[in-house]
Amino acid sequence: YSVAIDVWSLGCILAEMHTGEPLFSGSDQFDQMQKIVKLLGMVPNHMIERSGETQKAQFFERTRTVGATVGGPNEWTIRQTSNAAASTNSKSSSSGT
Protein backbone atom coordinates (compact mmCIF):
# COMPACT_ATOMS: atom_id res chain seq x y z
CA TYR A 1 0.00 0.00 0.00
CA SER A 2 0.97 3.61 -0.37
CA VAL A 3 0.01 7.03 0.92
CA ALA A 4 -2.64 7.23 -1.84
CA ILE A 5 -4.84 4.59 -0.15
CA ASP A 6 -4.49 6.43 3.17
CA VAL A 7 -5.63 9.67 1.52
CA TRP A 8 -8.57 7.83 -0.10
CA SER A 9 -9.57 6.33 3.26
CA LEU A 10 -9.28 9.68 5.00
CA GLY A 11 -11.45 11.31 2.32
CA CYS A 12 -14.14 8.64 2.76
CA ILE A 13 -14.07 9.07 6.55
CA LEU A 14 -14.27 12.87 6.31
CA ALA A 15 -17.17 12.66 3.84
CA GLU A 16 -19.03 10.34 6.23
CA MET A 17 -18.35 12.63 9.20
CA HIS A 18 -19.61 15.64 7.24
CA THR A 19 -22.77 14.05 5.80
CA GLY A 20 -23.53 11.45 8.45
CA GLU A 21 -23.75 8.79 5.70
CA PRO A 22 -21.07 6.52 4.27
CA LEU A 23 -19.86 7.66 0.85
CA PHE A 24 -20.23 4.13 -0.56
CA SER A 25 -22.78 2.35 1.60
CA GLY A 26 -22.64 -1.06 -0.06
CA SER A 27 -24.28 -4.04 1.58
CA ASP A 28 -21.22 -6.16 0.67
CA GLN A 29 -18.00 -5.85 -1.38
CA PHE A 30 -19.79 -6.43 -4.66
CA ASP A 31 -22.47 -3.81 -3.96
CA GLN A 32 -19.82 -1.37 -2.79
CA MET A 33 -17.82 -1.82 -6.00
CA GLN A 34 -21.01 -1.19 -8.00
CA LYS A 35 -21.55 2.10 -6.15
CA ILE A 36 -17.94 3.21 -6.61
CA VAL A 37 -18.06 2.54 -10.37
CA LYS A 38 -21.43 4.29 -10.66
CA LEU A 39 -20.10 7.43 -8.98
CA LEU A 40 -16.50 7.54 -10.26
CA GLY A 41 -16.72 5.63 -13.54
CA MET A 42 -15.22 2.33 -14.63
CA VAL A 43 -11.88 1.24 -13.22
CA PRO A 44 -9.18 1.70 -15.90
CA ASN A 45 -8.33 -1.49 -17.81
CA HIS A 46 -4.65 -1.34 -16.84
CA MET A 47 -5.57 -1.42 -13.13
CA ILE A 48 -7.85 -4.42 -13.60
CA GLU A 49 -5.17 -6.22 -15.60
CA ARG A 50 -2.78 -5.86 -12.65
CA SER A 51 -5.32 -7.36 -10.22
CA GLY A 52 -5.33 -10.98 -9.14
CA GLU A 53 -7.52 -13.41 -11.06
CA THR A 54 -9.87 -13.87 -8.09
CA GLN A 55 -10.54 -10.13 -7.78
CA LYS A 56 -11.02 -9.75 -11.52
CA ALA A 57 -13.54 -12.59 -11.62
CA GLN A 58 -15.35 -11.32 -8.52
CA PHE A 59 -16.08 -7.83 -9.82
CA PHE A 60 -15.43 -7.65 -13.57
CA GLU A 61 -16.17 -9.38 -16.86
CA ARG A 62 -13.95 -9.35 -19.93
CA THR A 63 -15.55 -8.20 -23.17
CA ARG A 64 -13.82 -8.34 -26.50
CA THR A 65 -13.62 -5.00 -28.25
CA VAL A 66 -15.12 -4.69 -31.72
CA GLY A 67 -12.65 -5.86 -34.34
CA ALA A 68 -10.21 -7.31 -31.79
CA THR A 69 -8.36 -10.46 -32.75
CA VAL A 70 -8.00 -13.50 -30.52
CA GLY A 71 -5.46 -12.58 -27.87
CA GLY A 72 -5.89 -8.91 -28.81
CA PRO A 73 -7.02 -6.03 -26.62
CA ASN A 74 -9.95 -6.58 -24.32
CA GLU A 75 -12.07 -4.29 -22.23
CA TRP A 76 -13.45 -4.95 -18.81
CA THR A 77 -16.95 -4.18 -17.57
CA ILE A 78 -18.40 -4.32 -14.09
CA ARG A 79 -20.36 -7.51 -13.35
CA GLN A 80 -24.09 -6.95 -13.04
CA THR A 81 -24.52 -9.81 -10.57
CA SER A 82 -22.05 -11.16 -8.06
CA ASN A 83 -20.53 -14.60 -8.50
CA ALA A 84 -22.00 -15.58 -5.12
CA ALA A 85 -25.52 -14.57 -6.24
CA ALA A 86 -25.13 -16.37 -9.55
CA SER A 87 -23.90 -19.48 -7.73
CA THR A 88 -26.81 -19.36 -5.27
CA ASN A 89 -29.34 -18.85 -8.07
CA SER A 90 -28.01 -21.77 -10.10
CA LYS A 91 -28.08 -24.06 -7.04
CA SER A 92 -31.68 -23.16 -6.20
CA SER A 93 -32.70 -23.56 -9.86
CA SER A 94 -31.15 -27.02 -10.08
CA SER A 95 -32.70 -28.12 -6.78
CA GLY A 96 -36.17 -27.10 -7.93
CA THR A 97 -36.72 -24.41 -5.29
C-alpha positions as a printed Julia matrix, in Angstrom:
97×3 Matrix{Float64}:
   0.0     0.0     0.0
   0.97    3.61   -0.37
   0.01    7.03    0.92
  -2.64    7.23   -1.84
  -4.84    4.59   -0.15
  -4.49    6.43    3.17
  -5.63    9.67    1.52
  -8.57    7.83   -0.1
  -9.57    6.33    3.26
  -9.28    9.68    5.0
 -11.45   11.31    2.32
 -14.14    8.64    2.76
 -14.07    9.07    6.55
 -14.27   12.87    6.31
 -17.17   12.66    3.84
 -19.03   10.34    6.23
 -18.35   12.63    9.2
 -19.61   15.64    7.24
 -22.77   14.05    5.8
 -23.53   11.45    8.45
 -23.75    8.79    5.7
 -21.07    6.52    4.27
 -19.86    7.66    0.85
 -20.23    4.13   -0.56
 -22.78    2.35    1.6
 -22.64   -1.06   -0.06
 -24.28   -4.04    1.58
 -21.22   -6.16    0.67
 -18.0    -5.85   -1.38
 -19.79   -6.43   -4.66
 -22.47   -3.81   -3.96
 -19.82   -1.37   -2.79
 -17.82   -1.82   -6.0
 -21.01   -1.19   -8.0
 -21.55    2.1    -6.15
 -17.94    3.21   -6.61
 -18.06    2.54  -10.37
 -21.43    4.29  -10.66
 -20.1     7.43   -8.98
 -16.5     7.54  -10.26
 -16.72    5.63  -13.54
 -15.22    2.33  -14.63
 -11.88    1.24  -13.22
  -9.18    1.7   -15.9
  -8.33   -1.49  -17.81
  -4.65   -1.34  -16.84
  -5.57   -1.42  -13.13
  -7.85   -4.42  -13.6
  -5.17   -6.22  -15.6
  -2.78   -5.86  -12.65
  -5.32   -7.36  -10.22
  -5.33  -10.98   -9.14
  -7.52  -13.41  -11.06
  -9.87  -13.87   -8.09
 -10.54  -10.13   -7.78
 -11.02   -9.75  -11.52
 -13.54  -12.59  -11.62
 -15.35  -11.32   -8.52
 -16.08   -7.83   -9.82
 -15.43   -7.65  -13.57
 -16.17   -9.38  -16.86
 -13.95   -9.35  -19.93
 -15.55   -8.2   -23.17
 -13.82   -8.34  -26.5
 -13.62   -5.0   -28.25
 -15.12   -4.69  -31.72
 -12.65   -5.86  -34.34
 -10.21   -7.31  -31.79
  -8.36  -10.46  -32.75
  -8.0   -13.5   -30.52
  -5.46  -12.58  -27.87
  -5.89   -8.91  -28.81
  -7.02   -6.03  -26.62
  -9.95   -6.58  -24.32
 -12.07   -4.29  -22.23
 -13.45   -4.95  -18.81
 -16.95   -4.18  -17.57
 -18.4    -4.32  -14.09
 -20.36   -7.51  -13.35
 -24.09   -6.95  -13.04
 -24.52   -9.81  -10.57
 -22.05  -11.16   -8.06
 -20.53  -14.6    -8.5
 -22.0   -15.58   -5.12
 -25.52  -14.57   -6.24
 -25.13  -16.37   -9.55
 -23.9   -19.48   -7.73
 -26.81  -19.36   -5.27
 -29.34  -18.85   -8.07
 -28.01  -21.77  -10.1
 -28.08  -24.06   -7.04
 -31.68  -23.16   -6.2
 -32.7   -23.56   -9.86
 -31.15  -27.02  -10.08
 -32.7   -28.12   -6.78
 -36.17  -27.1    -7.93
 -36.72  -24.41   -5.29
